[in-house]
Coordinates of C-alpha atoms in Angstrom, one line a residue:
M13 CA 109.2 79.8 53.0
I14 CA 108.0 80.6 56.1
S15 CA 109.5 78.0 58.5
R16 CA 106.9 76.3 61.3
R17 CA 109.7 76.9 64.0
N18 CA 109.6 80.5 62.8
V19 CA 106.3 80.9 63.0
I20 CA 106.2 79.6 66.6
K21 CA 108.9 82.0 67.2
S22 CA 107.9 84.9 65.9
I23 CA 104.4 84.6 67.9
G24 CA 106.4 83.8 70.9
L25 CA 105.3 80.2 72.2
G26 CA 109.4 78.8 72.0
S27 CA 110.0 74.9 70.9
G28 CA 108.6 74.1 74.3
L29 CA 104.9 73.4 72.6
L30 CA 103.9 71.2 69.7
F31 CA 102.1 71.7 66.8
S32 CA 99.4 69.1 66.1
S33 CA 96.2 69.4 63.3
N34 CA 94.4 71.5 65.0
L35 CA 95.6 71.6 68.7
I36 CA 97.9 73.0 70.7
Q37 CA 99.8 70.9 73.0
A38 CA 101.8 71.9 75.4
S39 CA 105.3 69.7 77.0
P40 CA 106.6 69.2 78.7
K41 CA 104.0 68.1 82.1
V42 CA 104.9 70.4 84.8
T43 CA 105.9 68.1 87.4
E44 CA 103.0 67.8 90.5
S45 CA 103.4 69.0 94.1
E46 CA 104.8 67.2 97.0
F47 CA 103.9 68.0 100.8
R48 CA 105.0 68.5 103.6
Y49 CA 103.1 69.5 106.7
C50 CA 103.7 72.1 109.6
L51 CA 102.6 73.4 112.5
N52 CA 102.2 77.0 113.4
T53 CA 102.2 77.4 116.8
S54 CA 99.6 79.8 117.0
T55 CA 96.7 76.8 117.0
I56 CA 98.3 76.0 120.4
M57 CA 99.6 79.0 122.1
G58 CA 96.5 79.5 124.4
Q59 CA 97.8 76.0 126.0
K60 CA 101.2 77.9 126.5
P61 CA 103.1 74.6 126.4
G62 CA 106.1 77.1 125.7
L63 CA 108.6 77.0 123.0
K64 CA 110.8 73.2 124.0
G65 CA 106.6 72.5 124.1
Y66 CA 105.8 73.7 120.8
L67 CA 108.5 70.8 119.3
E68 CA 107.4 68.5 122.2
I69 CA 104.0 68.2 120.5
A70 CA 105.1 68.8 116.8
A71 CA 107.3 66.1 116.6
K72 CA 104.7 63.7 118.8
A73 CA 102.2 65.0 116.7
G74 CA 104.3 63.7 113.5
Y75 CA 104.6 67.1 112.3
D76 CA 107.5 67.1 109.6
G77 CA 108.5 70.9 110.4
V78 CA 106.8 73.8 112.8
E79 CA 106.3 77.3 111.8
L80 CA 107.2 78.9 115.1
W81 CA 107.2 83.2 115.9
I82 CA 110.2 85.2 116.4
R83 CA 108.7 86.7 119.4
D84 CA 108.7 83.5 121.4
L85 CA 111.9 83.1 119.7
Q86 CA 113.9 85.8 121.1
E87 CA 111.7 85.7 125.0
Y88 CA 113.5 81.4 125.3
I89 CA 116.6 83.7 124.1
E90 CA 116.2 86.7 125.9
A91 CA 115.6 83.7 129.5
G92 CA 119.6 82.7 129.1
N93 CA 119.4 80.2 126.1
S94 CA 121.7 80.1 123.2
V95 CA 120.8 79.9 119.7
N96 CA 123.0 77.3 119.3
S97 CA 120.7 75.2 122.2
L98 CA 117.6 76.5 120.2
R99 CA 119.0 75.3 117.3
M100 CA 119.4 71.8 117.9
L101 CA 116.9 71.4 120.7
I102 CA 114.3 72.3 117.2
R103 CA 117.4 69.6 115.0
D104 CA 116.8 66.5 117.9
H105 CA 112.9 66.6 117.5
G106 CA 113.3 65.3 113.8
L107 CA 111.8 68.9 112.5
T108 CA 113.0 71.5 110.0
F109 CA 111.2 75.1 110.8
E110 CA 110.0 76.2 107.8
N111 CA 108.4 79.5 108.6
A112 CA 108.3 82.3 111.0
I113 CA 106.1 84.6 112.2
G114 CA 107.1 88.5 112.0
F115 CA 106.0 91.8 112.2
A116 CA 108.3 94.3 111.1
P117 CA 107.0 97.7 109.4
W118 CA 109.1 97.4 105.9
M119 CA 106.3 98.0 103.6
V120 CA 105.2 101.2 105.1
D121 CA 104.9 105.1 103.4
D122 CA 107.4 106.9 106.6
A123 CA 110.5 106.6 105.4
S124 CA 112.3 106.4 108.9
K125 CA 109.9 104.3 110.3
R126 CA 110.4 101.6 107.0
K127 CA 114.0 102.6 108.1
A128 CA 113.3 100.5 111.3
G129 CA 111.3 98.3 110.2
F130 CA 114.2 97.1 108.1
E131 CA 116.7 96.8 110.1
Q132 CA 114.2 95.0 112.6
I133 CA 113.7 92.3 110.3
E134 CA 117.4 92.0 109.0
R135 CA 118.5 91.6 113.0
E136 CA 115.6 89.3 112.9
M137 CA 116.3 87.4 109.5
G138 CA 120.3 87.3 110.9
L139 CA 118.5 85.0 113.8
L140 CA 116.3 83.2 112.0
A141 CA 119.4 82.5 109.9
D142 CA 120.9 80.5 113.0
L143 CA 118.4 78.7 113.6
D144 CA 118.2 77.0 110.0
C145 CA 114.9 79.0 109.7
H146 CA 115.5 80.1 105.4
R147 CA 112.4 81.6 105.5
V148 CA 109.6 84.3 107.0
A149 CA 106.5 85.6 106.7
A150 CA 106.6 89.5 105.4
P151 CA 103.3 90.8 106.2
A152 CA 102.0 95.4 105.3
F153 CA 102.3 94.9 109.4
G154 CA 102.1 98.9 110.2
V155 CA 100.5 100.1 106.9
D156 CA 97.8 103.0 108.0
A157 CA 96.7 103.6 104.8
P158 CA 95.7 102.6 101.5
L159 CA 99.1 101.1 99.9
D160 CA 100.6 102.4 96.0
L161 CA 101.0 99.1 95.1
F162 CA 104.1 100.4 92.4
Q163 CA 105.8 101.5 95.6
A164 CA 105.0 98.6 97.4
G165 CA 106.4 96.1 95.0
E166 CA 109.9 98.7 94.4
R167 CA 110.1 97.7 98.6
Y168 CA 109.3 94.3 98.6
K169 CA 112.2 93.5 95.9
N170 CA 114.6 95.9 98.3
L171 CA 113.4 93.3 101.2
L172 CA 114.3 89.6 98.6
D173 CA 117.9 91.8 98.4
L174 CA 118.2 91.2 101.9
G175 CA 117.2 88.2 102.4
R176 CA 119.6 86.7 100.0
K177 CA 122.5 88.6 101.5
I178 CA 121.2 86.7 105.0
G179 CA 120.3 83.2 103.3
V180 CA 116.4 84.0 104.7
M181 CA 113.6 85.2 101.8
P182 CA 110.7 87.1 103.2
Q183 CA 107.3 85.5 102.0
L184 CA 105.0 87.7 100.7
E185 CA 101.8 87.4 103.2
F186 CA 98.3 89.2 103.3
W187 CA 95.5 89.9 106.0
G188 CA 92.1 89.3 104.9
A189 CA 90.2 91.7 107.4
F190 CA 93.2 93.7 107.0
P191 CA 91.8 97.1 105.2
H192 CA 95.0 97.7 102.9
F193 CA 97.0 94.7 102.1
Y194 CA 93.6 91.8 101.7
H195 CA 93.4 90.3 98.2
L196 CA 95.6 88.1 96.1
G197 CA 95.3 90.2 93.6
Q198 CA 97.2 93.0 95.6
V199 CA 100.1 90.5 96.6
L200 CA 100.3 89.1 93.3
M201 CA 100.5 92.5 91.5
V202 CA 103.6 94.0 94.4
A203 CA 105.1 90.3 93.6
A204 CA 104.5 90.9 90.1
V205 CA 106.6 94.6 90.5
A206 CA 108.9 93.3 92.3
D207 CA 110.4 91.1 88.9
D208 CA 112.3 89.1 91.5
K209 CA 112.7 84.9 90.9
D210 CA 112.8 84.5 94.4
A211 CA 109.5 86.5 94.9
R212 CA 107.1 84.2 97.0
I213 CA 103.6 84.9 99.1
L214 CA 102.2 82.8 101.6
P215 CA 98.1 82.6 101.4
D216 CA 95.8 81.6 103.7
V217 CA 92.4 79.5 103.3
Y218 CA 90.7 81.7 105.7
H219 CA 92.0 85.0 104.1
L220 CA 91.1 84.6 100.3
F221 CA 88.0 83.9 102.1
R222 CA 87.8 86.6 104.5
G223 CA 89.1 89.8 101.6
G224 CA 87.1 88.2 99.2
S225 CA 89.9 86.9 96.9
G226 CA 87.9 83.4 96.6
Y227 CA 90.1 80.1 95.2
E228 CA 89.8 80.4 91.5
G229 CA 93.0 82.9 91.5
L230 CA 95.2 79.3 92.6
K231 CA 94.2 78.3 89.5
M232 CA 96.1 81.3 87.9
L233 CA 99.8 80.1 89.6
S234 CA 102.3 77.3 89.0
G235 CA 105.8 76.2 90.3
N236 CA 106.9 77.6 93.5
L237 CA 105.3 80.9 93.0
I238 CA 104.0 79.4 97.2
E239 CA 106.2 77.4 99.2
V240 CA 104.3 77.7 102.4
F241 CA 100.2 77.7 102.9
H242 CA 98.4 78.2 106.0
M243 CA 95.5 75.8 106.1
N244 CA 92.4 76.2 108.1
D245 CA 88.3 77.0 107.5
F246 CA 85.8 79.5 108.0
V247 CA 82.4 78.8 108.8
M248 CA 79.3 78.7 107.2
H249 CA 77.4 80.4 110.0
I250 CA 78.9 84.0 110.7
P251 CA 78.8 86.7 107.2
R252 CA 82.1 86.5 105.7
E253 CA 82.9 90.4 106.4
E254 CA 82.3 89.4 110.6
Q255 CA 84.3 86.8 110.1
Q256 CA 87.9 87.2 112.9
D257 CA 90.6 85.3 113.0
K258 CA 89.3 83.6 116.2
D259 CA 87.1 81.5 114.1
R260 CA 89.2 79.7 111.9
V261 CA 88.5 75.9 112.3
Y262 CA 90.2 72.5 111.8
P263 CA 90.6 71.9 107.7
G264 CA 87.4 70.2 106.1
D265 CA 85.8 71.7 108.8
G266 CA 84.2 75.3 107.4
G267 CA 83.2 75.4 104.1
A268 CA 86.3 76.3 101.9
P269 CA 86.3 74.1 98.4
M270 CA 89.4 71.7 100.1
Q271 CA 89.7 69.3 97.8
Q272 CA 89.6 72.3 94.9
I273 CA 91.9 74.0 96.7
I274 CA 94.4 70.6 97.2
G275 CA 94.5 70.3 93.9
D276 CA 94.7 73.1 92.5
L277 CA 98.7 73.2 95.0
K278 CA 99.0 70.5 93.6
A279 CA 98.8 71.4 89.5
M280 CA 101.6 74.0 90.6
G281 CA 104.6 71.7 90.8
G282 CA 107.3 71.8 93.3
R283 CA 107.3 71.3 97.9
K284 CA 104.7 72.6 99.4
V285 CA 104.4 73.1 102.9
L286 CA 101.0 72.6 104.3
S287 CA 100.8 75.3 107.2
L288 CA 97.8 74.6 110.1
E289 CA 97.8 77.7 111.3
L290 CA 94.3 78.4 113.6
F291 CA 93.6 80.1 116.6
N292 CA 90.6 79.4 118.0
P293 CA 90.7 79.8 121.9
D294 CA 87.5 76.5 121.6
Y295 CA 91.0 74.6 120.6
W296 CA 92.8 76.3 123.5
Q297 CA 90.5 74.8 125.7
Q298 CA 91.5 71.3 124.8
D299 CA 94.5 69.0 125.5
A300 CA 97.3 70.6 123.1
L301 CA 98.8 67.2 121.9
T302 CA 95.3 66.0 120.8
V303 CA 94.6 69.2 118.9
A304 CA 98.2 68.9 117.4
K305 CA 97.4 65.5 115.7
T306 CA 93.6 65.7 114.8
G307 CA 95.0 69.2 112.3
L308 CA 97.6 66.9 111.4
E309 CA 95.1 63.8 111.0
K310 CA 92.5 66.4 108.9
M311 CA 95.4 67.8 106.3
K312 CA 96.8 64.1 106.0
S313 CA 93.4 63.4 104.7
L314 CA 92.3 65.9 102.5
V315 CA 95.6 65.6 100.7
T316 CA 95.2 61.6 100.4
N317 CA 91.3 62.4 99.2
V318 CA 93.1 64.9 96.2
V319 CA 96.2 62.8 95.7
G320 CA 96.0 59.2 96.7
T321 CA 98.8 58.0 98.8

């Protein structure tokens, strides 16, 4: 006679599922997410406070960490400042360097350009490792033709191997208005083809809307596939296909289903870094500290409404 345990094994459910008379219930329950708050410096780049200013503002506003742009790091160091002094400056402000924004053409089809792209991101990863930053955004920058997603997955696997070697892991990013890599389905396929435990994706409220992904797909994801999530919102008075980066507004001030998004991120489990990323020229005309504080307050309020204190 076939035992109940053998039936479970034969259909691939494993011992983590428990049978009742008419119900299969998953156990154990997924651990809820822990949220941290981060400032992407694009939000106040229009005020041009400089790298020291970014860190001072983020710290005064009450953020846990920062998302810095590699070009700003390079300019700071090229001005005669040491990498060690920059690392200590970030630490002295009580901030974690959560992620970096770069634009290396690592996914392109042209072999020589791709080789140069991998060399560029290797140098950038080395700098980030020295600054105690262990993530970098990895968009499809430079891609100028329809992508073979299987090939893109193989390239992402190679990038993950490089990241493990250096200690800085690439977060696969997609842009809603980018013609060749704009949809959640595409980024999930590339991550799946890579077939790597360290694959991560970097979604964005605006880009999920702008590229037509919507938000229901977030319910399909779990665990640490998402570590960093870009927070912003889209306006209702501009057609989706016409919206631009500059049109983004504070999270909660637009049409995105923010409570649903936060709830789905919470249900995934794992630590989630909510990073405020805006490019709004109206905000750039305002006091940078006020903008940073306002964005943080709005993110915390959204999380509190869903998660509680």
